[in-house]
CSV table of C-alpha atoms in Angstrom, one decimal:
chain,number,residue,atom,x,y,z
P,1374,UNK,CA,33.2,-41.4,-31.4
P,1375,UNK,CA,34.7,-39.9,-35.0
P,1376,UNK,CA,38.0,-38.6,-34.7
P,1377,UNK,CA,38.4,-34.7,-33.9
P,1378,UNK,CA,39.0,-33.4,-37.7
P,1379,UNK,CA,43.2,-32.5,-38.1
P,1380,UNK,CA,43.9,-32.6,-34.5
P,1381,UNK,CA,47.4,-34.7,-34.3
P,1382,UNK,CA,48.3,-33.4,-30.8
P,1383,UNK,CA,47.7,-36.3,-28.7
P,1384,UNK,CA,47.1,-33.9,-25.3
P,1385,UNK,CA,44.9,-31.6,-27.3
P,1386,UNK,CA,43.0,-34.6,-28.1
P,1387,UNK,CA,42.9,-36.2,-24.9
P,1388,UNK,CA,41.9,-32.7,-23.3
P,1389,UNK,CA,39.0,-32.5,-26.0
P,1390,UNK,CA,38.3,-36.0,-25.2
P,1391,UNK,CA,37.8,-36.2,-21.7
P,1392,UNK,CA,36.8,-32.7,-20.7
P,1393,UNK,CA,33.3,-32.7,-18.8
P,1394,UNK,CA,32.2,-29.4,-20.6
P,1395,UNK,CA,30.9,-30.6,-24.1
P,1396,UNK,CA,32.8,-29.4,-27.1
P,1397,UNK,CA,31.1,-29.5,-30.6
P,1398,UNK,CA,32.4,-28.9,-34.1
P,1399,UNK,CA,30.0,-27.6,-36.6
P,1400,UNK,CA,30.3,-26.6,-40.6
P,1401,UNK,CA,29.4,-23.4,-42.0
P,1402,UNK,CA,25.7,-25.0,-42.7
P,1403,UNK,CA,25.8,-25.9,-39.0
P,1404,UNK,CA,25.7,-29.7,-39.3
P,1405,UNK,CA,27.8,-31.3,-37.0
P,1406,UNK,CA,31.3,-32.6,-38.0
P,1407,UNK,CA,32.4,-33.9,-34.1
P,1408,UNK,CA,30.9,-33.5,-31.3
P,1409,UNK,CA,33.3,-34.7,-27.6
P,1410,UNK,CA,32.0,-38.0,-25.3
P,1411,UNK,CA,30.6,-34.5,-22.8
P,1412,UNK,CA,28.0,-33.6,-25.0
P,1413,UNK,CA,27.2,-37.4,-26.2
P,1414,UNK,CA,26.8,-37.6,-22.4
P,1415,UNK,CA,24.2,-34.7,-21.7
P,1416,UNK,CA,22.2,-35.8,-24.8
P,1417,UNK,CA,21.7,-39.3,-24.3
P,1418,UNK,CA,22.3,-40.2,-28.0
P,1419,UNK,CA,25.5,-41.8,-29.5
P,1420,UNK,CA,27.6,-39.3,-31.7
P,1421,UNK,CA,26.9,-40.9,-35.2
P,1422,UNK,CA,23.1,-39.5,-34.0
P,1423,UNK,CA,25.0,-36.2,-34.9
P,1424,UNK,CA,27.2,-36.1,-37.8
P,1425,UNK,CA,25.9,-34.3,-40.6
P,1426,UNK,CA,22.7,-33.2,-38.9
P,1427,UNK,CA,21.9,-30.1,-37.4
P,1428,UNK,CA,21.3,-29.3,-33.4
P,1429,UNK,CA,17.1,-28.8,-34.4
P,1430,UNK,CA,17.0,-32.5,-36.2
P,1431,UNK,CA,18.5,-34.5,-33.6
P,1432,UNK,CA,17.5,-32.6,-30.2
P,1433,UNK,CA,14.3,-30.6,-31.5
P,1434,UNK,CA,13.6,-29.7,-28.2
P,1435,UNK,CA,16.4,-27.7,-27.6
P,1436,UNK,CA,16.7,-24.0,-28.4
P,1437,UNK,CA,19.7,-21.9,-29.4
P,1438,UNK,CA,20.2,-18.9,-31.2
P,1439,UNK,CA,21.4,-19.4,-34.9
P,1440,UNK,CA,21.2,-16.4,-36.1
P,1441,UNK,CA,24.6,-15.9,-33.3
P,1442,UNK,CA,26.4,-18.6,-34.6
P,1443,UNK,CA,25.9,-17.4,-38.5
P,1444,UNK,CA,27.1,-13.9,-37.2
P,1445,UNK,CA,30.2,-15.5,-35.7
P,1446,UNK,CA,31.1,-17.3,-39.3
P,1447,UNK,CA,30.5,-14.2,-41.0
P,1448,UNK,CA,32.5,-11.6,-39.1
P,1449,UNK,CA,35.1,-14.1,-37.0
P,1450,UNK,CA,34.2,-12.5,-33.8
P,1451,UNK,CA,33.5,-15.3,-31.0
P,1452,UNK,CA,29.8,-14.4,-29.2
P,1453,UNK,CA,28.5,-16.5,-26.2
P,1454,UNK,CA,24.9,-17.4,-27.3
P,1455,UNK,CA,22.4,-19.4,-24.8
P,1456,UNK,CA,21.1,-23.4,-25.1
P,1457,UNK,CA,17.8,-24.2,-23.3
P,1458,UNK,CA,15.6,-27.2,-23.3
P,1459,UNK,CA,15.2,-31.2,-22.6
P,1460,UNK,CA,17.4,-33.5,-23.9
P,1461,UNK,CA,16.4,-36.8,-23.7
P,1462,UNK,CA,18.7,-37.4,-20.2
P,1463,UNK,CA,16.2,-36.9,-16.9
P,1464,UNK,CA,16.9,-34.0,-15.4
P,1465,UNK,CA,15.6,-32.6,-11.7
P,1466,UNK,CA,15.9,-29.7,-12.7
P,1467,UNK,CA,13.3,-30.1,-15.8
P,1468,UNK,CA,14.5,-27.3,-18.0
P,1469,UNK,CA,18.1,-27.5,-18.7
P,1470,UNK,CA,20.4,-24.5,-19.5
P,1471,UNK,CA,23.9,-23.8,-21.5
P,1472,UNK,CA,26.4,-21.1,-22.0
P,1473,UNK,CA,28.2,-21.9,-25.0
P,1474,UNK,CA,30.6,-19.4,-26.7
P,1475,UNK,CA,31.5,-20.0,-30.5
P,1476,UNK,CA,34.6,-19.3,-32.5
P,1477,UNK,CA,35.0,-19.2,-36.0
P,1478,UNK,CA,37.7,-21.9,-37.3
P,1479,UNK,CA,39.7,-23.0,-40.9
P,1480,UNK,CA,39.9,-27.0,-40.7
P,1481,UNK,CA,42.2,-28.2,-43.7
P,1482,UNK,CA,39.7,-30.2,-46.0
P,1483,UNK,CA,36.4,-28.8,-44.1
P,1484,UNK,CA,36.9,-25.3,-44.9
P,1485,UNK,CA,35.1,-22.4,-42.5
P,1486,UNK,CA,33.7,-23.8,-39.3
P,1487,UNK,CA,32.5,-23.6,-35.5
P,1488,UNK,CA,33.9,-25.0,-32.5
P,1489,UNK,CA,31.7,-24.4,-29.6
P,1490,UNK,CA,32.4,-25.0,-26.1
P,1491,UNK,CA,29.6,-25.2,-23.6
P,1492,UNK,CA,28.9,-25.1,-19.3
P,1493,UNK,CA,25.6,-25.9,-17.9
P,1494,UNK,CA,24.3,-23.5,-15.6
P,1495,UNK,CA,21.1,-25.0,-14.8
P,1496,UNK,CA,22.1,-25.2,-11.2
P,1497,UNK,CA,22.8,-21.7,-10.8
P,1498,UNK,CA,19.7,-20.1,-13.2
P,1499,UNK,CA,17.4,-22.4,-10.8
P,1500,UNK,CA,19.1,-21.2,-7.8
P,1501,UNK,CA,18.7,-17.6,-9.3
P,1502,UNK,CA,15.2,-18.4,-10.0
P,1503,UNK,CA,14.2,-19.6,-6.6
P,1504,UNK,CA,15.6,-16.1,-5.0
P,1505,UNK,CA,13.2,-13.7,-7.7
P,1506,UNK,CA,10.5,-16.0,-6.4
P,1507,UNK,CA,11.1,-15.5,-2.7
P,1508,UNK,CA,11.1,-11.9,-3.7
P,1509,UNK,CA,8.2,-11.7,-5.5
P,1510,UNK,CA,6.4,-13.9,-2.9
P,1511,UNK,CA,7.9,-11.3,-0.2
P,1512,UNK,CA,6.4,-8.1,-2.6
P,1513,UNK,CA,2.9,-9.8,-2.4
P,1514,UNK,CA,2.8,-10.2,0.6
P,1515,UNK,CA,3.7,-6.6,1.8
P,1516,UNK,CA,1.5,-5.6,-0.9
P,1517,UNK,CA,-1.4,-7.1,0.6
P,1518,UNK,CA,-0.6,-5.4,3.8
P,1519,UNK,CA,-1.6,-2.1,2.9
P,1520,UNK,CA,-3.8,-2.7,-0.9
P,1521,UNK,CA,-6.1,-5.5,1.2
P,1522,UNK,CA,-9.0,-4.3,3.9
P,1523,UNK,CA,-8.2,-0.5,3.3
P,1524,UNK,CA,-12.0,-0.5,4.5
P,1525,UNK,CA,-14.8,-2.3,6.4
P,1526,UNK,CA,-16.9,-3.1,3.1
P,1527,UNK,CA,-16.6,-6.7,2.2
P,1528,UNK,CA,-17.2,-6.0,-1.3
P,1529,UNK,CA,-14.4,-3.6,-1.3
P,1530,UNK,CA,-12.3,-6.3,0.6
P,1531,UNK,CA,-12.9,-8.9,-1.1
P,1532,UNK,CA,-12.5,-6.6,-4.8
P,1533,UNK,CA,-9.1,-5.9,-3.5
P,1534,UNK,CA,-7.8,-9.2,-3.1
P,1535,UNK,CA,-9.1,-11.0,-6.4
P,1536,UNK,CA,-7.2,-7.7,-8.0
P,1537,UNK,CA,-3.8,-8.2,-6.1
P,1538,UNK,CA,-4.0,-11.7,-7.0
P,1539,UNK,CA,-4.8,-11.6,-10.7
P,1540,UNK,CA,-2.6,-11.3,-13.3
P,1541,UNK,CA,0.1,-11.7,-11.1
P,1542,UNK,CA,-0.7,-15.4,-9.6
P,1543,UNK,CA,-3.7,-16.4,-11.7
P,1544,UNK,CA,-5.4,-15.7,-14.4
P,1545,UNK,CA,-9.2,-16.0,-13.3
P,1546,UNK,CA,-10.1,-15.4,-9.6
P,1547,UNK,CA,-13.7,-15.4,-7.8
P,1548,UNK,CA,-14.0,-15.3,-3.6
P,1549,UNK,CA,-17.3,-16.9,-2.4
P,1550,UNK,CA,-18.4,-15.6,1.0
P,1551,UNK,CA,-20.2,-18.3,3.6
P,1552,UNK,CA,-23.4,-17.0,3.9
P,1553,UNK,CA,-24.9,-17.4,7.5
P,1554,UNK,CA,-27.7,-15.4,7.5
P,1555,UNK,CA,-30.7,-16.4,4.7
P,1556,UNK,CA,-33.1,-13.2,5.1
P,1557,UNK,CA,-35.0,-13.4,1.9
P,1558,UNK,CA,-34.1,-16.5,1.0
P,1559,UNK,CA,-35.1,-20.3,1.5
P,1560,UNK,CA,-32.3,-21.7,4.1
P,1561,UNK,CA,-29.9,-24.3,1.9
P,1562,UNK,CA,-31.0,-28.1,1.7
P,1563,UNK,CA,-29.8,-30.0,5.3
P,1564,UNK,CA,-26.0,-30.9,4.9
P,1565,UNK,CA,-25.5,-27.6,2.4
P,1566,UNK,CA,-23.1,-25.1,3.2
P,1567,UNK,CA,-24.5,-21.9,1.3
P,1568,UNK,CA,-21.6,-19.4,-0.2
P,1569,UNK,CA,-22.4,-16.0,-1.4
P,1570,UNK,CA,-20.3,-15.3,-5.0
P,1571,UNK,CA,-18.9,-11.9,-3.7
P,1572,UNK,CA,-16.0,-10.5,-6.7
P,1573,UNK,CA,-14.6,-11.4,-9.4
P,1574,UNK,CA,-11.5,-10.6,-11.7
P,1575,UNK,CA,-10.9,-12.4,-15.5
P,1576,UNK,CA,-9.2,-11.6,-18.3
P,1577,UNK,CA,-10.3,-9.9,-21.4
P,1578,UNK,CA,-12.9,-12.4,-23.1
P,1579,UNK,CA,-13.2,-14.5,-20.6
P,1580,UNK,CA,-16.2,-12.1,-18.3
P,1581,UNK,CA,-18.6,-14.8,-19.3
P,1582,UNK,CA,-17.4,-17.3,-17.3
P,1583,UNK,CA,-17.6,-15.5,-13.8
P,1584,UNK,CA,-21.2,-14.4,-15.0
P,1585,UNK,CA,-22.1,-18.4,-15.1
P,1586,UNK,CA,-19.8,-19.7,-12.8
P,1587,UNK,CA,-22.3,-21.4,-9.9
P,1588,UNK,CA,-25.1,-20.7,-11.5
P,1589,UNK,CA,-27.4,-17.7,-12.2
P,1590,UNK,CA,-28.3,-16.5,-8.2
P,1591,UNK,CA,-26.0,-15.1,-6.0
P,1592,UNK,CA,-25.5,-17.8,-4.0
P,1593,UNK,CA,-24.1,-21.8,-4.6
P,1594,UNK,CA,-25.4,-24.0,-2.3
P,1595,UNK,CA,-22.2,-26.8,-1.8
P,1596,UNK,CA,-22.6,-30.3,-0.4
P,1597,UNK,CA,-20.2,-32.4,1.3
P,1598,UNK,CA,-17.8,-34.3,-1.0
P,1599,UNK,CA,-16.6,-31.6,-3.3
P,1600,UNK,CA,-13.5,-30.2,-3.5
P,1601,UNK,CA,-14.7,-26.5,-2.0
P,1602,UNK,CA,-16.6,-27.9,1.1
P,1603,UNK,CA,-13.0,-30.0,1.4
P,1604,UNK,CA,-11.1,-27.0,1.8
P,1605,UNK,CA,-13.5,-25.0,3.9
P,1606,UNK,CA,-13.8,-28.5,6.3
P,1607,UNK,CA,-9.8,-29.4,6.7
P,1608,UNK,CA,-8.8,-25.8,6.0
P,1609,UNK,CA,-6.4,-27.0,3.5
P,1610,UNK,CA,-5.9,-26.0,-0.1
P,1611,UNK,CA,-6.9,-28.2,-3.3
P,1612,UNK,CA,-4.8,-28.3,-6.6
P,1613,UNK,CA,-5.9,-29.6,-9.6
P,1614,UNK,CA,-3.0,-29.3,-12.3
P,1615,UNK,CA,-4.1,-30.0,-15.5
P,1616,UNK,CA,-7.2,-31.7,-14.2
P,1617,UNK,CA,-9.3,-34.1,-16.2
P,1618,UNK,CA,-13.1,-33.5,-16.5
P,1619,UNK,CA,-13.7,-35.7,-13.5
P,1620,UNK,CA,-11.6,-34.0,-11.4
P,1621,UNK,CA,-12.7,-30.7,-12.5
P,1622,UNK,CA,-16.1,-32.4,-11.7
P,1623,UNK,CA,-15.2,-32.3,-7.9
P,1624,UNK,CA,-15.4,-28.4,-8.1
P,1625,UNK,CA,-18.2,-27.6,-10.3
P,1626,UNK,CA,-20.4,-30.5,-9.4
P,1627,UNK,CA,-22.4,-29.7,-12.5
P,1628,UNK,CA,-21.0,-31.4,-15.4
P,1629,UNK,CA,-22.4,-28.1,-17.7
P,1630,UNK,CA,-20.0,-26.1,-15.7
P,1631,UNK,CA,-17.2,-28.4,-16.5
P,1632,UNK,CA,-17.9,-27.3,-20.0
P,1633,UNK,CA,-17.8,-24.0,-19.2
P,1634,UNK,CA,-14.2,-24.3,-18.2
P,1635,UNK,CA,-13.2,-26.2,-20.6
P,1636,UNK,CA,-14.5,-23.6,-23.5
P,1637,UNK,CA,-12.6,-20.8,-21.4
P,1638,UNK,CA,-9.4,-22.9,-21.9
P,1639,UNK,CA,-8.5,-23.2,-17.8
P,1640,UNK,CA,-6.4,-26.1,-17.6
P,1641,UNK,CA,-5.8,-25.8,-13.5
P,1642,UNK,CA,-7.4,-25.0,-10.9
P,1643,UNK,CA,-6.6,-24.0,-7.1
P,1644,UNK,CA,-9.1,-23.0,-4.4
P,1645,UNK,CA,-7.7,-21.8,-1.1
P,1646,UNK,CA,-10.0,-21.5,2.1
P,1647,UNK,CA,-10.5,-18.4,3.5
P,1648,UNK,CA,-9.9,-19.5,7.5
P,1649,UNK,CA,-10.1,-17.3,11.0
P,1650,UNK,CA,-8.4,-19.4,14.0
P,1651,UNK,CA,-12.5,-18.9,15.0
P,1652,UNK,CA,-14.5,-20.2,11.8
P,1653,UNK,CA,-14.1,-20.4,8.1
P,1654,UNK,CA,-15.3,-17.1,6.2
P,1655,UNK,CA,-15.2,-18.0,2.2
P,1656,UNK,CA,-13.1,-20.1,-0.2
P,1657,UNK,CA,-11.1,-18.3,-3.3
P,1658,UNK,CA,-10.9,-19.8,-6.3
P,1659,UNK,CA,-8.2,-19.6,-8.8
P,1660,UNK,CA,-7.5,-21.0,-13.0
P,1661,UNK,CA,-5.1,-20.7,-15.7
P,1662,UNK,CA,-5.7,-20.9,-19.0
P,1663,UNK,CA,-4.4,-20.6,-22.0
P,1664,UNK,CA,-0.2,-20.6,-22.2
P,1665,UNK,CA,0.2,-20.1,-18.4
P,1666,UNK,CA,1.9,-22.4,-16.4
P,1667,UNK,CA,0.1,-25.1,-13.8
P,1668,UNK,CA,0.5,-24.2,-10.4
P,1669,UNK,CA,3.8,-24.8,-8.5
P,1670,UNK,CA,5.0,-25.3,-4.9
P,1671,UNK,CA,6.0,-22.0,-4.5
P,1672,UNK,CA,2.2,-20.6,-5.7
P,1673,UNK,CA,0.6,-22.8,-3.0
P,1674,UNK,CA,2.1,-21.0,-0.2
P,1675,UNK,CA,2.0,-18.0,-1.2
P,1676,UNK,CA,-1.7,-17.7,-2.1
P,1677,UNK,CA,-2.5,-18.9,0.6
P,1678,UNK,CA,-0.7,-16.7,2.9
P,1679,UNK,CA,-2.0,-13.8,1.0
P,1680,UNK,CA,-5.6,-16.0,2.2
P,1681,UNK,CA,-4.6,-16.4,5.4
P,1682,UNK,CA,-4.5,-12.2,5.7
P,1683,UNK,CA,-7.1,-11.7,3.5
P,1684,UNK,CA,-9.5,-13.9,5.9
P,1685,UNK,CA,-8.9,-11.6,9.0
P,1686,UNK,CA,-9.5,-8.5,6.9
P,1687,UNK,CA,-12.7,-10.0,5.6
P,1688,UNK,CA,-13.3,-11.1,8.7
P,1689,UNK,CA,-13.6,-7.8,10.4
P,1690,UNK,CA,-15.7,-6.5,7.6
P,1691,UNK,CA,-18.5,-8.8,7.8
P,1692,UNK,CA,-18.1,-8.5,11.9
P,1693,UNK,CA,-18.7,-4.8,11.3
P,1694,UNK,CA,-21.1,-4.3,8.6
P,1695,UNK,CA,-23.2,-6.9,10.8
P,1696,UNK,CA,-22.9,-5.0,14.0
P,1697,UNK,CA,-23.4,-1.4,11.6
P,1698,UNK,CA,-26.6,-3.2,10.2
P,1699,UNK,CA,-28.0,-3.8,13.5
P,1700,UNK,CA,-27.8,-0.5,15.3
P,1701,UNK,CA,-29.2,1.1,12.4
P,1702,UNK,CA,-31.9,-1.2,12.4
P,1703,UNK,CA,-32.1,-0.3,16.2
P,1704,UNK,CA,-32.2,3.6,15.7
P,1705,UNK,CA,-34.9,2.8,12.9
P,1706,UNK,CA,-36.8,1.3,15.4
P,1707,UNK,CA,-36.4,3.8,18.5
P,1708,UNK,CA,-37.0,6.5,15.6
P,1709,UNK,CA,-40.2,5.1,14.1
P,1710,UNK,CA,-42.1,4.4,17.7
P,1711,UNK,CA,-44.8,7.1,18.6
P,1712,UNK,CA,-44.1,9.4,20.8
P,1713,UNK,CA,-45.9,8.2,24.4
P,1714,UNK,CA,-46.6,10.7,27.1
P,1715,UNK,CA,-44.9,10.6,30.0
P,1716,UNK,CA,-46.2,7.9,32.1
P,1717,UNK,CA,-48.7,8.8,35.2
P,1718,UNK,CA,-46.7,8.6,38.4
P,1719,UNK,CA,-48.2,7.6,41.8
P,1720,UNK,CA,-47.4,9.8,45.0
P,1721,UNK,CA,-47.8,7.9,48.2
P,1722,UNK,CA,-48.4,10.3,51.2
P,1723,UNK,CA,-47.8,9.7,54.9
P,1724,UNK,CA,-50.9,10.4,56.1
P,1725,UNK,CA,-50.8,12.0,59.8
P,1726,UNK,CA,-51.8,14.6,61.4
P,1727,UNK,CA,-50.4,18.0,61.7
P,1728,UNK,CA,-49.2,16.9,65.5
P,1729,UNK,CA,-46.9,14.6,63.9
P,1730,UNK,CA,-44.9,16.7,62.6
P,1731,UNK,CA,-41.8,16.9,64.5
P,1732,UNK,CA,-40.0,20.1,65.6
P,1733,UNK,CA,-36.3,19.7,64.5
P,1734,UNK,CA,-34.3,21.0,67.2
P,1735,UNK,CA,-31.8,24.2,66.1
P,1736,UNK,CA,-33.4,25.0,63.3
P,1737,UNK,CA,-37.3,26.1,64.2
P,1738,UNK,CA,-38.6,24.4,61.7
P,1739,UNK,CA,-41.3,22.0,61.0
P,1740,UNK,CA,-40.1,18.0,59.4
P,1741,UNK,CA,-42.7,16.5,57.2
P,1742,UNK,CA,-42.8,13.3,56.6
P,1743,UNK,CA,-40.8,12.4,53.0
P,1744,UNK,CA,-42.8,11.7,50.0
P,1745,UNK,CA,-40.9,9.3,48.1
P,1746,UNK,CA,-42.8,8.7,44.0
P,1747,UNK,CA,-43.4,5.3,43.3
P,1748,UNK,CA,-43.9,4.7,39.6
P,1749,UNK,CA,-46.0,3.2,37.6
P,1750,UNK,CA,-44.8,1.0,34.9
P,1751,UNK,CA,-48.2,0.7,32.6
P,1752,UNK,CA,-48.0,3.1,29.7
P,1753,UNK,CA,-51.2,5.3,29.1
P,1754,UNK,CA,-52.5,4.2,25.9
């Protein structure tokens, strides 16, 4: 370690020395003239690794604001300024955080300089991270409450949910619906499970790919073995973070479609199943592309707890527009049947003679016997 330049008090050495927050000296060109065991420490690199370099050429992946420290040798007026990045010391916190604050000082022999004293806060900007999180997770969720299943269309339902989910979570979203019913259309192959593309949401320049995602029908038939009938079969999510082609291969099946995603720059992928406790209704699919972030923890569950609502809510849709589609097909039918006239009835009568009728004491008058109709249930044609 190089000695601290013209410090000759032994305790203000040792406390330089032996502090745990890491102390730096810098010139006015901000190459380092010392820098403390602390800072030697959180780098992983011997001091000499320092001297006469500057913070960018020996820890390039570190960021701090020099236009902060140029201010400070300019005016004299310490600032705080921030330091974020990796150093090359593991960390399980990943991105590291510093609060430094600079002062501008005269060393005999070095002329104008900086002495910088820094804390790490990592700790406490992850802990403050993790609470905006929660509350953005919490916001989602009571979003979905009232922007999800305003109405009994599944269109609308599922339009809602691929627009509360993207930007915010994703950058492209599609919901596939399972298809149960195959009026006007050839049932899947045996072992299919046949999903109807429903909505979709992308950003701008990237519409092509929902127009050729699955093909050019409405419908993908999946087999078993892929990544979508997986979710729909255990109910559980799939990630794929910065998937390869062959695992991107276990969602598209198609190796042309693999292409696809690759051209739209997706880099992750996440499909969540759309389950009732009763049956599973649809599977949503999720990527990001571009400079976005892979998927985390904290993503997982809460897409698919906004799923787990959005499944009830599309749910009840299909429930009703299959129970709307079948009275009206019901009314259609009672409506378009001819009118037939009303059917011939038969009147059985008790045939006796006038004698038999009895005299019904009190009232002086005559008791026929009851003619009850009996109908007859052929229609006149």
């Amino acid at each position: 370690m190089p000695p601290l330049p013209e410090v000759g008090d032994l305790a203000a050495r040792q406390l330089v020395e032996e502090t745990l927050a890491p102390i730096v000296v810098l010139d006015a060109h901000l190459r380092h003239l010392y820098v403390n065991p602390a800072w030697g420490k959180v780098s992983g690199l011997p001091a000499s690794a320092f001297l006469g370099r500057t913070l960018g050429e020996v820890l390039p992946d570190l960021q701090r604001p020099d236009d902060v420290l140029r201010d400070v040798l300019r005016d004299g007026q310490p600032r705080e300024a921030t330091i974020s990045g990796t150093t090359g010391v593991c960390s399980p916190l990943g991105q590291r955080l510093w609060r430094a604050v600079y002062h501008r000082v005269k060393l005999p022999g070095q002329g104008t300089c900086l002495c910088g004293i820094g804390v790490e806060i990592s700790s406490l900007r992850r802990y403050l991270d993790d609470l905006e999180t929660a509350h953005q997770r919490l916001a989602l969720l009571d979003a979905a409450a009232t922007r999800v299943g305003t109405t009994l269309d599944i269109e609308t339902t599922c339009q809602e949910l691929v627009d509360l989910l993207a930007p915010s979570l994703t950058d492209l979203a599609a919901v596939a619906i399972v298809e149960e019913e195959f009026t006007g259309a050839p049932p899947p192959p045996p072992g299919f499970l046949r999903l109807r593309k429903t909505r979709g949401v992308a950003p701008p320049g990237m519409e092509w790919l929902l127009r050729q995602l699955g093909g050019p029908g409405p419908y993908v038939d999946v087999p078993r073995g892929i990544a979508t009938r997986h979710c729909l079969d255990t109910g559980r999510p799939w990630l794929g973070n910065l998937a390869s082609d062959e695992l991107f291969q276990k969602v598209t099946v198609d190796p042309e479609r693999t292409r696809l995603f690759r051209a739209a720059g997706v880099h992750s992928l996440l499909i969540a199943p759309l389950i009732t406790p009763s049956r599973p209704v649809g599977v949503i699919l999720l990527g990001r592309a571009g400079a976005s972030q892979p998927f985390n923890d904290d993503d997982l569950v809460t897409i698919q707890a906004l799923a787990d609502r959005a499944a009830l809510s599309i749910d009840s849709a299909r429930r009703y527009s299959y129970e709307h589609t079948m009275a009206l097909e019901l009314q259609r039918a009672l409506l378009s049947e001819p009118r037939a006239p009303t059917p011939p009835w038969k009147w059985p009568h008790a045939t006796s003679p006038p004698a038999a009728a009895s005299w019904s004491a009190g009232t002086g008058t005559t008791r026929s016997p009851c003619r009850i109709p009996t109908p007859c249930w052929s229609w006149a044609t």
